[in-house]
């Protein structure tokens, strides 16, 4: 009886051999190296051995200048957070004060979460590198652009947009300071800028230029932290989805062919390794995922709320439009890139459904059961899984909360009708 069973000698033509794996250029460790070094310039991700050729050199130690730098930033951010709490308690709550408070609190939590991740990063990346080494011998690289190059492109785009957004914020604040300086006939524009931007400090402490510079530096570091959270999740999602994509490419190459049972056992084992890796990654970054979605959702609601307030001047309008658009784009990118992991994990199902009767085996059945029943995705501390449907859920949540916030804001506006543009709110 004639069948289309592929014998072992034919497998070489089905899955072409790949180049030798080089951890110094082809691994996640190599791809993340410049991104982690950038983060460490801003006091985040204090893991050591990043410049080494492979993941075996990575380590975390509490007695290192990187840790002291990160902790010093945490201390500075804590001071700003305490100042915000004191301001809320003594002068009441409104949307502007609450937004500033949430911004610095989340920066503080994010710094702690990345220190926690840095503690587990060496072991995690070493496991990932071992899997990459194993997959290189089986799977053809599906993209002409290396993972490191894609990471650099995404990082460049996000950081340039983040720099533009923060620059626009500074310009808007400086414009307000110029107006207030003219209103009060004061020549110290820098002083007015710092006092108006950081009232949680300068309403209780006397102003001096060095204090303003230090606080503005902490503000820049906090802004980077906020953007880096989303960037990090995008990059990790790209890397995980890429691993699933390599396996799927291998499966699609044998579609319609009757493969031996041991081949399906090997493919299912690879899929299981990827599922295990995804869950392990999720264990360490699920808190970061939850923080990212919570803070992005909050600021989207706040930006929509502030859009109902009249804005004076073209610079403020440009800043608001750019900031809101960038926030929406970043949140959407995180959602879709993270959802691609779940999408790729489901793609083996059509191939398994199309296996011929002559090639069907217990391993195919087990593989199909795992693909169709196992929920492989990143989560927000198990509260939600990131799939494409989550985007619509988040959009519905934004609309719901916005209706409540609009009513809350109408009460505040009634109480602030006599507040001038130069008064600290």
mmCIF file of C-alpha atoms in Angstrom, residues 221-385:
data_model
loop_
_atom_site.group_PDB
_atom_site.id
_atom_site.type_symbol
_atom_site.label_atom_id
_atom_site.label_comp_id
_atom_site.label_asym_id
_atom_site.label_seq_id
_atom_site.Cartn_x
_atom_site.Cartn_y
_atom_site.Cartn_z
ATOM 1 C CA UNK A 221 13.974 59.353 35.117
ATOM 2 C CA UNK A 222 10.359 58.672 36.077
ATOM 3 C CA UNK A 223 9.182 59.499 32.563
ATOM 4 C CA UNK A 224 11.724 57.086 31.106
ATOM 5 C CA UNK A 225 10.581 54.417 33.560
ATOM 6 C CA UNK A 226 6.978 54.806 32.438
ATOM 7 C CA UNK A 227 7.923 54.445 28.779
ATOM 8 C CA UNK A 228 10.416 51.650 29.378
ATOM 9 C CA UNK A 229 7.787 49.420 30.984
ATOM 10 C CA UNK A 230 5.801 49.338 27.746
ATOM 11 C CA UNK A 231 8.943 49.040 25.628
ATOM 12 C CA UNK A 232 10.174 46.080 27.661
ATOM 13 C CA UNK A 233 6.865 44.241 27.313
ATOM 14 C CA UNK A 234 6.856 44.840 23.555
ATOM 15 C CA UNK A 235 10.378 43.443 23.187
ATOM 16 C CA UNK A 236 9.751 40.367 25.331
ATOM 17 C CA UNK A 237 6.549 39.706 23.388
ATOM 18 C CA UNK A 238 8.406 39.959 20.075
ATOM 19 C CA UNK A 239 11.021 37.475 21.286
ATOM 20 C CA UNK A 240 8.508 34.948 22.617
ATOM 21 C CA UNK A 241 6.275 35.158 19.554
ATOM 22 C CA UNK A 242 9.358 34.702 17.377
ATOM 23 C CA UNK A 243 10.123 31.385 19.078
ATOM 24 C CA UNK A 244 6.591 30.129 18.442
ATOM 25 C CA UNK A 245 6.808 31.414 14.873
ATOM 26 C CA UNK A 246 9.902 29.312 14.199
ATOM 27 C CA UNK A 247 8.132 26.186 15.411
ATOM 28 C CA UNK A 248 5.048 27.022 13.344
ATOM 29 C CA UNK A 249 7.189 27.506 10.253
ATOM 30 C CA UNK A 250 8.591 24.033 10.773
ATOM 31 C CA UNK A 251 5.080 22.599 11.156
ATOM 32 C CA UNK A 252 3.763 24.375 8.052
ATOM 33 C CA UNK A 253 6.652 22.945 6.035
ATOM 34 C CA UNK A 254 5.306 19.396 6.539
ATOM 35 C CA UNK A 255 1.619 20.194 6.063
ATOM 36 C CA UNK A 256 -0.102 17.371 4.196
ATOM 37 C CA UNK A 257 2.770 14.954 4.783
ATOM 38 C CA UNK A 258 2.541 11.860 6.980
ATOM 39 C CA UNK A 259 5.332 12.235 9.508
ATOM 40 C CA UNK A 260 6.514 9.446 11.821
ATOM 41 C CA UNK A 261 5.282 9.437 15.396
ATOM 42 C CA UNK A 262 8.684 10.288 16.829
ATOM 43 C CA UNK A 263 8.702 13.484 14.733
ATOM 44 C CA UNK A 264 5.393 14.593 16.222
ATOM 45 C CA UNK A 265 6.655 13.694 19.706
ATOM 46 C CA UNK A 266 9.652 15.943 19.130
ATOM 47 C CA UNK A 267 7.488 18.782 17.805
ATOM 48 C CA UNK A 268 5.107 18.482 20.744
ATOM 49 C CA UNK A 269 8.066 18.495 23.115
ATOM 50 C CA UNK A 270 9.330 21.726 21.527
ATOM 51 C CA UNK A 271 5.876 23.266 21.872
ATOM 52 C CA UNK A 272 5.756 22.199 25.503
ATOM 53 C CA UNK A 273 9.152 23.801 26.128
ATOM 54 C CA UNK A 274 7.846 27.073 24.682
ATOM 55 C CA UNK A 275 4.691 26.874 26.788
ATOM 56 C CA UNK A 276 6.808 26.307 29.887
ATOM 57 C CA UNK A 277 9.098 29.197 28.972
ATOM 58 C CA UNK A 278 6.114 31.508 28.456
ATOM 59 C CA UNK A 279 4.701 30.617 31.861
ATOM 60 C CA UNK A 280 8.070 31.131 33.479
ATOM 61 C CA UNK A 281 8.450 34.543 31.862
ATOM 62 C CA UNK A 282 4.922 35.407 32.940
ATOM 63 C CA UNK A 283 5.750 34.456 36.520
ATOM 64 C CA UNK A 284 8.443 37.125 36.630
ATOM 65 C CA UNK A 285 6.838 39.904 34.573
ATOM 66 C CA UNK A 286 3.111 39.540 35.311
ATOM 67 C CA UNK A 287 3.364 42.309 37.904
ATOM 68 C CA UNK A 288 4.950 44.572 35.301
ATOM 69 C CA UNK A 289 2.166 43.676 32.855
ATOM 70 C CA UNK A 290 -0.497 44.567 35.409
ATOM 71 C CA UNK A 291 1.258 47.833 36.228
ATOM 72 C CA UNK A 292 1.579 48.724 32.546
ATOM 73 C CA UNK A 293 -2.085 48.198 31.750
ATOM 74 C CA UNK A 294 -3.270 49.875 34.952
ATOM 75 C CA UNK A 295 -1.200 53.034 34.503
ATOM 76 C CA UNK A 296 -1.878 53.295 30.763
ATOM 77 C CA UNK A 297 -5.601 52.845 31.328
ATOM 78 C CA UNK A 298 -5.566 55.469 34.072
ATOM 79 C CA UNK A 299 -3.709 58.041 31.999
ATOM 80 C CA UNK A 300 -5.887 57.446 28.943
ATOM 81 C CA UNK A 301 -8.917 58.202 31.102
ATOM 82 C CA UNK A 302 -7.230 61.284 32.554
ATOM 83 C CA UNK A 303 -6.172 62.561 29.145
ATOM 84 C CA UNK A 304 -9.710 62.179 27.874
ATOM 85 C CA UNK A 305 -10.944 63.969 30.971
ATOM 86 C CA UNK A 306 -8.521 66.869 30.499
ATOM 87 C CA UNK A 307 -9.589 67.166 26.865
ATOM 88 C CA UNK A 308 -12.874 68.656 28.090
ATOM 89 C CA UNK A 309 -10.984 71.533 29.701
ATOM 90 C CA UNK A 310 -10.192 74.594 27.576
ATOM 91 C CA UNK A 311 -6.539 74.787 26.476
ATOM 92 C CA UNK A 312 -4.807 78.073 25.772
ATOM 93 C CA UNK A 313 -2.071 78.330 23.188
ATOM 94 C CA UNK A 314 -0.981 76.162 20.298
ATOM 95 C CA UNK A 315 1.952 74.604 22.193
ATOM 96 C CA UNK A 316 -0.355 73.168 24.854
ATOM 97 C CA UNK A 317 -2.709 71.830 22.195
ATOM 98 C CA UNK A 318 0.153 70.237 20.260
ATOM 99 C CA UNK A 319 1.515 68.698 23.440
ATOM 100 C CA UNK A 320 -1.854 67.297 24.438
ATOM 101 C CA UNK A 321 -2.552 65.833 21.005
ATOM 102 C CA UNK A 322 0.902 64.299 20.669
ATOM 103 C CA UNK A 323 0.933 62.954 24.228
ATOM 104 C CA UNK A 324 -2.501 61.391 23.941
ATOM 105 C CA UNK A 325 -1.770 59.881 20.534
ATOM 106 C CA UNK A 326 1.539 58.441 21.723
ATOM 107 C CA UNK A 327 -0.120 56.968 24.808
ATOM 108 C CA UNK A 328 -2.829 55.305 22.728
ATOM 109 C CA UNK A 329 -0.292 53.971 20.227
ATOM 110 C CA UNK A 330 1.951 52.612 22.967
ATOM 111 C CA UNK A 331 -0.904 50.909 24.795
ATOM 112 C CA UNK A 332 -2.196 49.382 21.564
ATOM 113 C CA UNK A 333 1.290 48.182 20.630
ATOM 114 C CA UNK A 334 1.761 46.474 23.996
ATOM 115 C CA UNK A 335 -1.626 44.788 23.682
ATOM 116 C CA UNK A 336 -1.152 43.559 20.121
ATOM 117 C CA UNK A 337 2.456 42.429 20.477
ATOM 118 C CA UNK A 338 1.672 40.579 23.702
ATOM 119 C CA UNK A 339 -1.460 39.082 22.122
ATOM 120 C CA UNK A 340 0.663 37.748 19.257
ATOM 121 C CA UNK A 341 2.106 35.165 21.670
ATOM 122 C CA UNK A 342 -1.351 33.700 22.181
ATOM 123 C CA UNK A 343 -2.076 33.932 18.452
ATOM 124 C CA UNK A 344 1.097 32.068 17.499
ATOM 125 C CA UNK A 345 0.477 29.391 20.124
ATOM 126 C CA UNK A 346 -2.840 28.569 18.406
ATOM 127 C CA UNK A 347 -1.484 28.292 14.874
ATOM 128 C CA UNK A 348 -0.387 24.620 15.063
ATOM 129 C CA UNK A 349 -4.052 23.564 15.312
ATOM 130 C CA UNK A 350 -4.865 23.825 11.553
ATOM 131 C CA UNK A 351 -1.766 21.787 10.689
ATOM 132 C CA UNK A 352 -2.708 19.116 13.201
ATOM 133 C CA UNK A 353 -6.283 19.018 11.922
ATOM 134 C CA UNK A 354 -4.973 18.414 8.404
ATOM 135 C CA UNK A 355 -2.829 15.393 9.312
ATOM 136 C CA UNK A 356 -3.762 12.476 7.056
ATOM 137 C CA UNK A 357 -5.235 9.305 8.499
ATOM 138 C CA UNK A 358 -2.095 7.378 7.615
ATOM 139 C CA UNK A 359 0.027 9.810 9.611
ATOM 140 C CA UNK A 360 -2.320 10.276 12.569
ATOM 141 C CA UNK A 361 -1.005 8.952 15.878
ATOM 142 C CA UNK A 362 -1.336 9.317 19.620
ATOM 143 C CA UNK A 363 1.317 12.039 19.573
ATOM 144 C CA UNK A 364 -0.698 14.072 17.068
ATOM 145 C CA UNK A 365 -3.778 13.660 19.252
ATOM 146 C CA UNK A 366 -1.891 14.752 22.369
ATOM 147 C CA UNK A 367 -0.363 17.692 20.512
ATOM 148 C CA UNK A 368 -3.765 18.813 19.221
ATOM 149 C CA UNK A 369 -5.326 18.547 22.672
ATOM 150 C CA UNK A 370 -2.589 20.689 24.185
ATOM 151 C CA UNK A 371 -2.822 23.352 21.483
ATOM 152 C CA UNK A 372 -6.612 23.671 21.685
ATOM 153 C CA UNK A 373 -6.978 23.549 25.470
ATOM 154 C CA UNK A 374 -3.827 25.188 26.814
ATOM 155 C CA UNK A 375 -4.062 28.954 27.301
ATOM 156 C CA UNK A 376 -0.569 30.238 26.526
ATOM 157 C CA UNK A 377 -0.287 33.977 27.009
ATOM 158 C CA UNK A 378 1.125 36.704 29.190
ATOM 159 C CA UNK A 379 -1.115 37.735 32.066
ATOM 160 C CA UNK A 380 -1.548 40.561 34.510
ATOM 161 C CA UNK A 381 -0.863 38.533 37.653
ATOM 162 C CA UNK A 382 -3.506 36.036 36.447
ATOM 163 C CA UNK A 383 -6.231 38.699 36.600
ATOM 164 C CA UNK A 384 -6.430 38.772 32.809
ATOM 165 C CA UNK A 385 -4.755 37.170 29.819
#
